[in-house]
Coordinates of N, CA and C in Angstrom, one line a residue:
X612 N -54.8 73.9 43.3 CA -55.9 72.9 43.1 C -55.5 71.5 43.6
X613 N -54.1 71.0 43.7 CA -54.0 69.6 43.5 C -52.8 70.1 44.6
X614 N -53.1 70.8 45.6 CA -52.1 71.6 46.7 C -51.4 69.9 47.6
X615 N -52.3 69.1 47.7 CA -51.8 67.9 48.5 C -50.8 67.2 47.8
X616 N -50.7 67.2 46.6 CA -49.5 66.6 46.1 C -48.6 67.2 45.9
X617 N -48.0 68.6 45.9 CA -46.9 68.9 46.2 C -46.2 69.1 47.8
X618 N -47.3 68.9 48.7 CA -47.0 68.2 50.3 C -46.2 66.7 49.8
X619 N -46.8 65.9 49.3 CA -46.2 64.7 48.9 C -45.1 64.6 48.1
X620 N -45.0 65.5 47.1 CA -43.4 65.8 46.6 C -42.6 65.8 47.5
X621 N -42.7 67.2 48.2 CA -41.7 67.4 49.1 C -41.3 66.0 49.9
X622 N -42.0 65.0 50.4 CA -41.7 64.4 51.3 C -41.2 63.1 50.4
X623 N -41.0 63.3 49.7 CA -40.4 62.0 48.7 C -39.3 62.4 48.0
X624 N -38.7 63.4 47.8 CA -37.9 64.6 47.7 C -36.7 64.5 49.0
X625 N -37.8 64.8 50.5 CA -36.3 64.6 51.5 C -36.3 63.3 51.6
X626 N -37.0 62.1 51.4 CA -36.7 61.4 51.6 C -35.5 61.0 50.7
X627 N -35.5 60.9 49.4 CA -34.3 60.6 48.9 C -33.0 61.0 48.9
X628 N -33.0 62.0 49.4 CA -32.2 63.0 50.0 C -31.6 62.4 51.0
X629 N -32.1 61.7 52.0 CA -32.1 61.1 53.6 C -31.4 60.5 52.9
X630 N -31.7 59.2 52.1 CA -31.5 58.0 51.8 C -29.9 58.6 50.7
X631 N -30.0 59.3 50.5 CA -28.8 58.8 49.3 C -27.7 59.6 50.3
X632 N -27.6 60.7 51.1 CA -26.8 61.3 52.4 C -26.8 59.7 53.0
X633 N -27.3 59.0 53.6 CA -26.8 58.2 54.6 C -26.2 56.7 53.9
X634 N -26.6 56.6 52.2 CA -26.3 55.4 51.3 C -24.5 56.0 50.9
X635 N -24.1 57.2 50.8 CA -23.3 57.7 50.4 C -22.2 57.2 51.6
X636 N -22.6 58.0 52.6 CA -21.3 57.6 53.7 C -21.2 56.6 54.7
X637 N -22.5 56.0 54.5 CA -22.6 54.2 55.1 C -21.2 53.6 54.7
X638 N -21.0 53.5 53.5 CA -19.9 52.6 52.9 C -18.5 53.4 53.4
X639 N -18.2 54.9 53.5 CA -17.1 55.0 54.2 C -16.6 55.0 55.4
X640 N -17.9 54.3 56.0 CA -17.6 54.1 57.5 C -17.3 52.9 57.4
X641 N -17.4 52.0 56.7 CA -17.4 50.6 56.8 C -15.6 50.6 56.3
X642 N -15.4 51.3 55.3 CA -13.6 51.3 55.1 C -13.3 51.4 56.2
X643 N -13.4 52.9 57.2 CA -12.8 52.9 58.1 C -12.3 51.9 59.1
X644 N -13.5 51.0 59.4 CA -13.9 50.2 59.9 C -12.9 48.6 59.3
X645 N -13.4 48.3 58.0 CA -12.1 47.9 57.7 C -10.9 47.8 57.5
X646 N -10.6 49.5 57.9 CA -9.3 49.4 57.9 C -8.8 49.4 59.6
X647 N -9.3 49.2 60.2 CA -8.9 49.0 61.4 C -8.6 49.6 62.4
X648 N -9.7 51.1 61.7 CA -9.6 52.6 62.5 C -11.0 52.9 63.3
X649 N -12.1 52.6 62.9 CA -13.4 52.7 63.7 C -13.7 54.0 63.8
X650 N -14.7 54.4 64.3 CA -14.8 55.9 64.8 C -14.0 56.3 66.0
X651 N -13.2 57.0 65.4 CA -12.2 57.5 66.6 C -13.0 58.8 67.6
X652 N -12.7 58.6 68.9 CA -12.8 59.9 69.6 C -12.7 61.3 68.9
X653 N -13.8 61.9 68.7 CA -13.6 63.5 68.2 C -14.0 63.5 66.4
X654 N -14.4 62.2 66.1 CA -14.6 62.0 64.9 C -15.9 62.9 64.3
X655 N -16.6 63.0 64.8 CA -17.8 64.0 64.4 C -18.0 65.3 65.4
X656 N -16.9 65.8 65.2 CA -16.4 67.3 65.3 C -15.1 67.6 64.8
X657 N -14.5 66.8 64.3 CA -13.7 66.8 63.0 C -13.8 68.1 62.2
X658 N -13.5 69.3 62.2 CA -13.5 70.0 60.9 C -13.3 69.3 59.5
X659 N -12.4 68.7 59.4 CA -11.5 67.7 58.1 C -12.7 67.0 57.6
X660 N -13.0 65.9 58.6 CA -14.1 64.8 58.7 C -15.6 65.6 58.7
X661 N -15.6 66.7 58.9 CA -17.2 67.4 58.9 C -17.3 67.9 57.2
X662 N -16.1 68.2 56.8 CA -16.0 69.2 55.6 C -16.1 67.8 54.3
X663 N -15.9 66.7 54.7 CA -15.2 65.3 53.3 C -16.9 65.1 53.6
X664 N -17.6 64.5 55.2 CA -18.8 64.3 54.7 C -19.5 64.8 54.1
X665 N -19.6 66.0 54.7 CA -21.1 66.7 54.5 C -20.7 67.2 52.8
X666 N -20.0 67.3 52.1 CA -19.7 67.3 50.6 C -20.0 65.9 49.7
X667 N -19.8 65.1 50.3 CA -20.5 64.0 49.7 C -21.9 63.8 49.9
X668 N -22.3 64.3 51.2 CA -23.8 64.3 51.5 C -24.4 64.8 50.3
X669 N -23.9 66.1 50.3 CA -25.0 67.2 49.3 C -24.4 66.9 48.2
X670 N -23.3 66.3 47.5 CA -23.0 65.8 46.1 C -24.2 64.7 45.9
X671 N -23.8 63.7 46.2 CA -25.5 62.7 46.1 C -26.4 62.6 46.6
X672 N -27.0 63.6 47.4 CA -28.3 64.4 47.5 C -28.3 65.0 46.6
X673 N -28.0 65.6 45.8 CA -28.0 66.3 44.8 C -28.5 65.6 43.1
X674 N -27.6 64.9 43.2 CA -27.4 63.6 42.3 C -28.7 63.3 42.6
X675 N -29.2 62.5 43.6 CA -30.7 61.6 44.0 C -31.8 62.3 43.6
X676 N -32.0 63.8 44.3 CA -33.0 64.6 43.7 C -33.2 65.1 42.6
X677 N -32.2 65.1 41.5 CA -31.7 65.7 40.5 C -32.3 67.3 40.7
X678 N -31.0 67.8 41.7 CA -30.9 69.6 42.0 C -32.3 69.9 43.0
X679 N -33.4 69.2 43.2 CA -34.8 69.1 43.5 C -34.8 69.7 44.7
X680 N -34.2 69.3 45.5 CA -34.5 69.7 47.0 C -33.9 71.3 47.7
X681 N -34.8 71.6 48.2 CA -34.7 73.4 48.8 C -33.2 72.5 49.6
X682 N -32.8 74.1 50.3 CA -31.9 74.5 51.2 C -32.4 73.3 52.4
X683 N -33.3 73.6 53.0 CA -33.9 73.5 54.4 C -34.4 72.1 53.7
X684 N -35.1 71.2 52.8 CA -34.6 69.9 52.8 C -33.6 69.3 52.7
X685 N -33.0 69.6 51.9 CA -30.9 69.4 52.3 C -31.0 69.0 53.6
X686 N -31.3 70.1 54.3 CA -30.6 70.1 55.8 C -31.5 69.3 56.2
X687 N -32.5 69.7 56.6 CA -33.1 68.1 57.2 C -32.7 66.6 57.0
X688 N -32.7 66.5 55.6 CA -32.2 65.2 55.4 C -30.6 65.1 56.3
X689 N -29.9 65.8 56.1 CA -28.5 65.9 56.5 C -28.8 65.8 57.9
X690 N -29.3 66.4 58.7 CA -29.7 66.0 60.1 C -30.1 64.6 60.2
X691 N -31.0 64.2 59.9 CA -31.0 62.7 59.9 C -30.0 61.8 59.6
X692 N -29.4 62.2 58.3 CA -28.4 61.1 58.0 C -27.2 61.2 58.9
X693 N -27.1 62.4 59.7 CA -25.8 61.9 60.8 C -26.2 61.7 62.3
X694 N -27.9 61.8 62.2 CA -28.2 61.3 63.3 C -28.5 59.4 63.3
X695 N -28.3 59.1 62.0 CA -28.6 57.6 61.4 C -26.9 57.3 61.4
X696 N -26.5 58.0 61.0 CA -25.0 57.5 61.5 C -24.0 57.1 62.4
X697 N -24.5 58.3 63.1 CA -23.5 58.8 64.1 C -24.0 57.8 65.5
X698 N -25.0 57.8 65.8 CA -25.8 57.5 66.6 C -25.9 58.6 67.9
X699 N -25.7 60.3 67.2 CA -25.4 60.8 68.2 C -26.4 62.2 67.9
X700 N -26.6 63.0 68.0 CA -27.5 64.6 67.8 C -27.0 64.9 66.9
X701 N -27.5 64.7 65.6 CA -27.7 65.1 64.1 C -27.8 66.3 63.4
X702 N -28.3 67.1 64.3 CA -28.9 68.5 64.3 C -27.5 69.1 65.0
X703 N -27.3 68.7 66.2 CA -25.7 69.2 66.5 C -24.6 69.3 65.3
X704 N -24.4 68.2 65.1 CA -23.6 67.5 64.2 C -23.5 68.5 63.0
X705 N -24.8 68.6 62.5 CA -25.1 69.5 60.9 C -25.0 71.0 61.1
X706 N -25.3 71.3 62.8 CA -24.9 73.0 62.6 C -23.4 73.1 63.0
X707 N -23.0 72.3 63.7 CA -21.9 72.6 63.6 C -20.7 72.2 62.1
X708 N -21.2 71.6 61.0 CA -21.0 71.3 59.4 C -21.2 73.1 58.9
X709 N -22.1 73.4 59.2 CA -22.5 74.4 58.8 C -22.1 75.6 59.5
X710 N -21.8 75.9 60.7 CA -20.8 76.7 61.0 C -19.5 77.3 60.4
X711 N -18.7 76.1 60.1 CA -17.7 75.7 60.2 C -17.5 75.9 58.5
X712 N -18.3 75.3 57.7 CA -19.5 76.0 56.7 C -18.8 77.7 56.0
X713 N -19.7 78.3 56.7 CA -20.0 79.7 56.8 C -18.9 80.2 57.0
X714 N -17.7 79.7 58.2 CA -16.9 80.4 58.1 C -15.4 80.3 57.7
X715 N -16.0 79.3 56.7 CA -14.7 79.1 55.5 C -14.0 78.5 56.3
X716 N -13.6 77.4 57.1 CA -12.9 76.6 57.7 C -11.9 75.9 57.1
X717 N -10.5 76.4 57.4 CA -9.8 75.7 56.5 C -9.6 74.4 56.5
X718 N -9.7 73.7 57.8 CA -9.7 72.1 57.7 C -10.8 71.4 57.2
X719 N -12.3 72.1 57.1 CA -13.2 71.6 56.5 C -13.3 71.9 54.9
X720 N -13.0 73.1 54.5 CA -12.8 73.3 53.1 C -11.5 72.5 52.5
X721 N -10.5 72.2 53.2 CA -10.0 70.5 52.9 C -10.1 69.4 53.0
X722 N -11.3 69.0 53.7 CA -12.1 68.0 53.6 C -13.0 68.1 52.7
X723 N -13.5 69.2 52.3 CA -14.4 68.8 51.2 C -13.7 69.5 49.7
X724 N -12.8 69.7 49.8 CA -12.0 69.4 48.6 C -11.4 68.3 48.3
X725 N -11.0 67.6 49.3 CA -10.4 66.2 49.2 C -11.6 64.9 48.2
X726 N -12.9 65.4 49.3 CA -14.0 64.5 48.9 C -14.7 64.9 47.5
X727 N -14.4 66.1 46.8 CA -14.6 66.6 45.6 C -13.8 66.0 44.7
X728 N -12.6 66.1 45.0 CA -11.3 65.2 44.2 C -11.9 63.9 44.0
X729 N -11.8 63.0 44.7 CA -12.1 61.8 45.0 C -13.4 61.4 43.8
X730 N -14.4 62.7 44.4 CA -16.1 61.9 43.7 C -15.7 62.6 42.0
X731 N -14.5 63.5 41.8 CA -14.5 63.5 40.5 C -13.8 62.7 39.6
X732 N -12.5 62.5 40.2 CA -11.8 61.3 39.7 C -12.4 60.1 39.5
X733 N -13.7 59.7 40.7 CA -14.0 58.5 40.2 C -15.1 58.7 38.9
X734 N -15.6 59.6 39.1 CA -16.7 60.0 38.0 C -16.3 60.1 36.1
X735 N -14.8 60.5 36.5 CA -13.7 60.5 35.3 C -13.9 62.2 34.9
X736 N -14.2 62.9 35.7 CA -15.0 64.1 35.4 C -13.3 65.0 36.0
X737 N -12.7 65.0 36.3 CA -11.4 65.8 36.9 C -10.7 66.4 35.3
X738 N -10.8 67.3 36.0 CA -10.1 68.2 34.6 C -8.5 67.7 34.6
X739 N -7.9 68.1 33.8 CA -6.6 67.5 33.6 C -5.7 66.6 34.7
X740 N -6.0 65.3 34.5 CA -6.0 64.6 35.4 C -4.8 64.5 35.8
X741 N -3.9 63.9 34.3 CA -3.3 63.6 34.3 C -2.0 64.6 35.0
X742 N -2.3 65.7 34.6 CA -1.6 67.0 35.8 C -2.2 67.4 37.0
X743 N -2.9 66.8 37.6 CA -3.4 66.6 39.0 C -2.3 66.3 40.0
X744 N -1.9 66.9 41.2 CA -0.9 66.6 41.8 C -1.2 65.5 42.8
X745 N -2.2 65.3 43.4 CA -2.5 64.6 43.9 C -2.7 62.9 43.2
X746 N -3.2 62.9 41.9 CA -3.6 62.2 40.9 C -2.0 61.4 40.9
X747 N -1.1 62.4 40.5 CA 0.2 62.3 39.9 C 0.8 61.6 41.3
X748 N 1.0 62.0 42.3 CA 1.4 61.3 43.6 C 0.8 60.1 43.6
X749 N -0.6 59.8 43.7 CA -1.3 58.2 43.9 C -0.7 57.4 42.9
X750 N -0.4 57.9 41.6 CA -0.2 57.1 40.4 C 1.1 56.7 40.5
X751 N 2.0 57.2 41.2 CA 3.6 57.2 41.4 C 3.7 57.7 39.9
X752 N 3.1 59.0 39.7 CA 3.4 59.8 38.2 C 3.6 58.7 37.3
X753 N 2.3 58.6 36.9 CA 1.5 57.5 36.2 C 2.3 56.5 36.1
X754 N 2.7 56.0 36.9 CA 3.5 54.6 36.8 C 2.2 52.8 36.8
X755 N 1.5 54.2 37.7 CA 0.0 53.1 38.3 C -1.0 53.4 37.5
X756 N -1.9 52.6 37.0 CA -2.7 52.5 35.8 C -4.3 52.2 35.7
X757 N -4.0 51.4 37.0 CA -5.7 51.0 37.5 C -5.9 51.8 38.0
X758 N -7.1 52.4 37.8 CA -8.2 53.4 38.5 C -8.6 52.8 39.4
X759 N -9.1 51.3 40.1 CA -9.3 51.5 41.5 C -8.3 51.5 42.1
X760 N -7.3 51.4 42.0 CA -5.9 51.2 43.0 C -5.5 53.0 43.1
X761 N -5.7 53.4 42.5 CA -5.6 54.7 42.6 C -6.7 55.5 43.4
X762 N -7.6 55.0 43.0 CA -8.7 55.8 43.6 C -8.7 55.7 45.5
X763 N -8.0 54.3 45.8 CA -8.2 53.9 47.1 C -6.8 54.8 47.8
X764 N -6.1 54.8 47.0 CA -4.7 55.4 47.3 C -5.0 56.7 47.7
X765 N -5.9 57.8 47.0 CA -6.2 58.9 47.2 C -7.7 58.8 48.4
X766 N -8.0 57.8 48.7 CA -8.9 57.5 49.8 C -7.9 57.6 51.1
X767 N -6.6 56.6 50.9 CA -6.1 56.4 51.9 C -5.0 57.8 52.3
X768 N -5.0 58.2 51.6 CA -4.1 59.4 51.9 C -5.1 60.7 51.8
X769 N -5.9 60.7 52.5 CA -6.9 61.5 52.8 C -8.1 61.3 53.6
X770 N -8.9 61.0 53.5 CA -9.6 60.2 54.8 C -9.4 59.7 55.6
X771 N -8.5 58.5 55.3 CA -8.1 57.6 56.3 C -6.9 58.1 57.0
X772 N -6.2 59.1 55.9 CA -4.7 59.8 56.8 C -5.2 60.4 58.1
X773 N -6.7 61.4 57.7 CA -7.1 62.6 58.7 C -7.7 61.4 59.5
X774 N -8.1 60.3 59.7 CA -9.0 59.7 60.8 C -8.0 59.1 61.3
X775 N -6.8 58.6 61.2 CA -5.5 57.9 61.4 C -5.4 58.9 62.6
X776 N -5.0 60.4 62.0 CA -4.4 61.7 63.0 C -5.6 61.4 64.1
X777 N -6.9 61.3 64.2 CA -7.3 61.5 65.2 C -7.4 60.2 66.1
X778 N -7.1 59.2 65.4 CA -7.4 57.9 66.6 C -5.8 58.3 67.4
X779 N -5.3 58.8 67.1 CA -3.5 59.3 68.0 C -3.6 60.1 68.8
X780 N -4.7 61.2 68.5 CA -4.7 62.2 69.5 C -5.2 61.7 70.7

């Protein structure tokens, strides 16, 4: 009966989707950037760097629509946001996420375990934290106390380590 407003759902739905994928990793480009790494050559074909983004994509896409959006909005929105990114073929970019995806990629499924770590620790949501190995490394086995100093520690030795490796190659 009222068939045109759920046309309008949907589109307010990937929009937010768009928006919170490209609000998400806007700011970790700008680290990179301040840290004085840029987009390095081969950066968006990155297995590591395809597997850390696109996990944060769909974490707050997720978060934004609360669970709302199909598969195939997901992915639209995700096409956009690395075509808003990248400034390069977005649609490239996202099947090859999704390749790489599908076939259990171990550099990408360490990228987006990395980026899981990261969005849970800040979240405070990581199950036994305090026995986290990686947790326990950032912290110099809890010697360190602040949670943003930590948090960036486990940024820098992960993100920034794998974008470091590729500005060398």
């Amino acid at each position: 009966m009222l068939g045109f407003l759920s046309g309008f759902s949907s589109h307010s739905i990937r929009k937010r989707a768009e928006a919170a994928a490209i609000d998400s990793v806007r700011p970790l480009l700008g680290t990179l950037h301040a840290a004085g790494l840029g987009i390095p050559h081969g950066f968006w074909e990155s297995p590591y760097v395809l597997g850390y983004i696109s996990y944060v994509m769909a974490f707050f896409m997720n978060q934004a629509t609360e669970g709302k959006a199909s598969p195939t909005v997901r992915g639209y929105a995700q096409i956009a946001a690395f075509t808003t990114l990248s400034n390069l073929n977005g649609a490239a970019i996202a099947s090859r996420s999704a390749d790489l995806a599908f076939a259990r990629d171990p550099e990408f499924n360490m990228g987006a375990d990395d980026a899981a770590l990261i969005i849970a620790y800040d979240a405070r949501a990581l199950l036994n934290e305090g026995q986290n190995p990686y947790v326990m490394r950032a912290s110099d086995n809890g010697k360190i106390r602040d949670r943003t100093l930590i948090g960036a520690i486990l940024m820098k030795t992960t993100l920034l380590a794998a974008v470091e490796a590729l500005s060398k190659e």
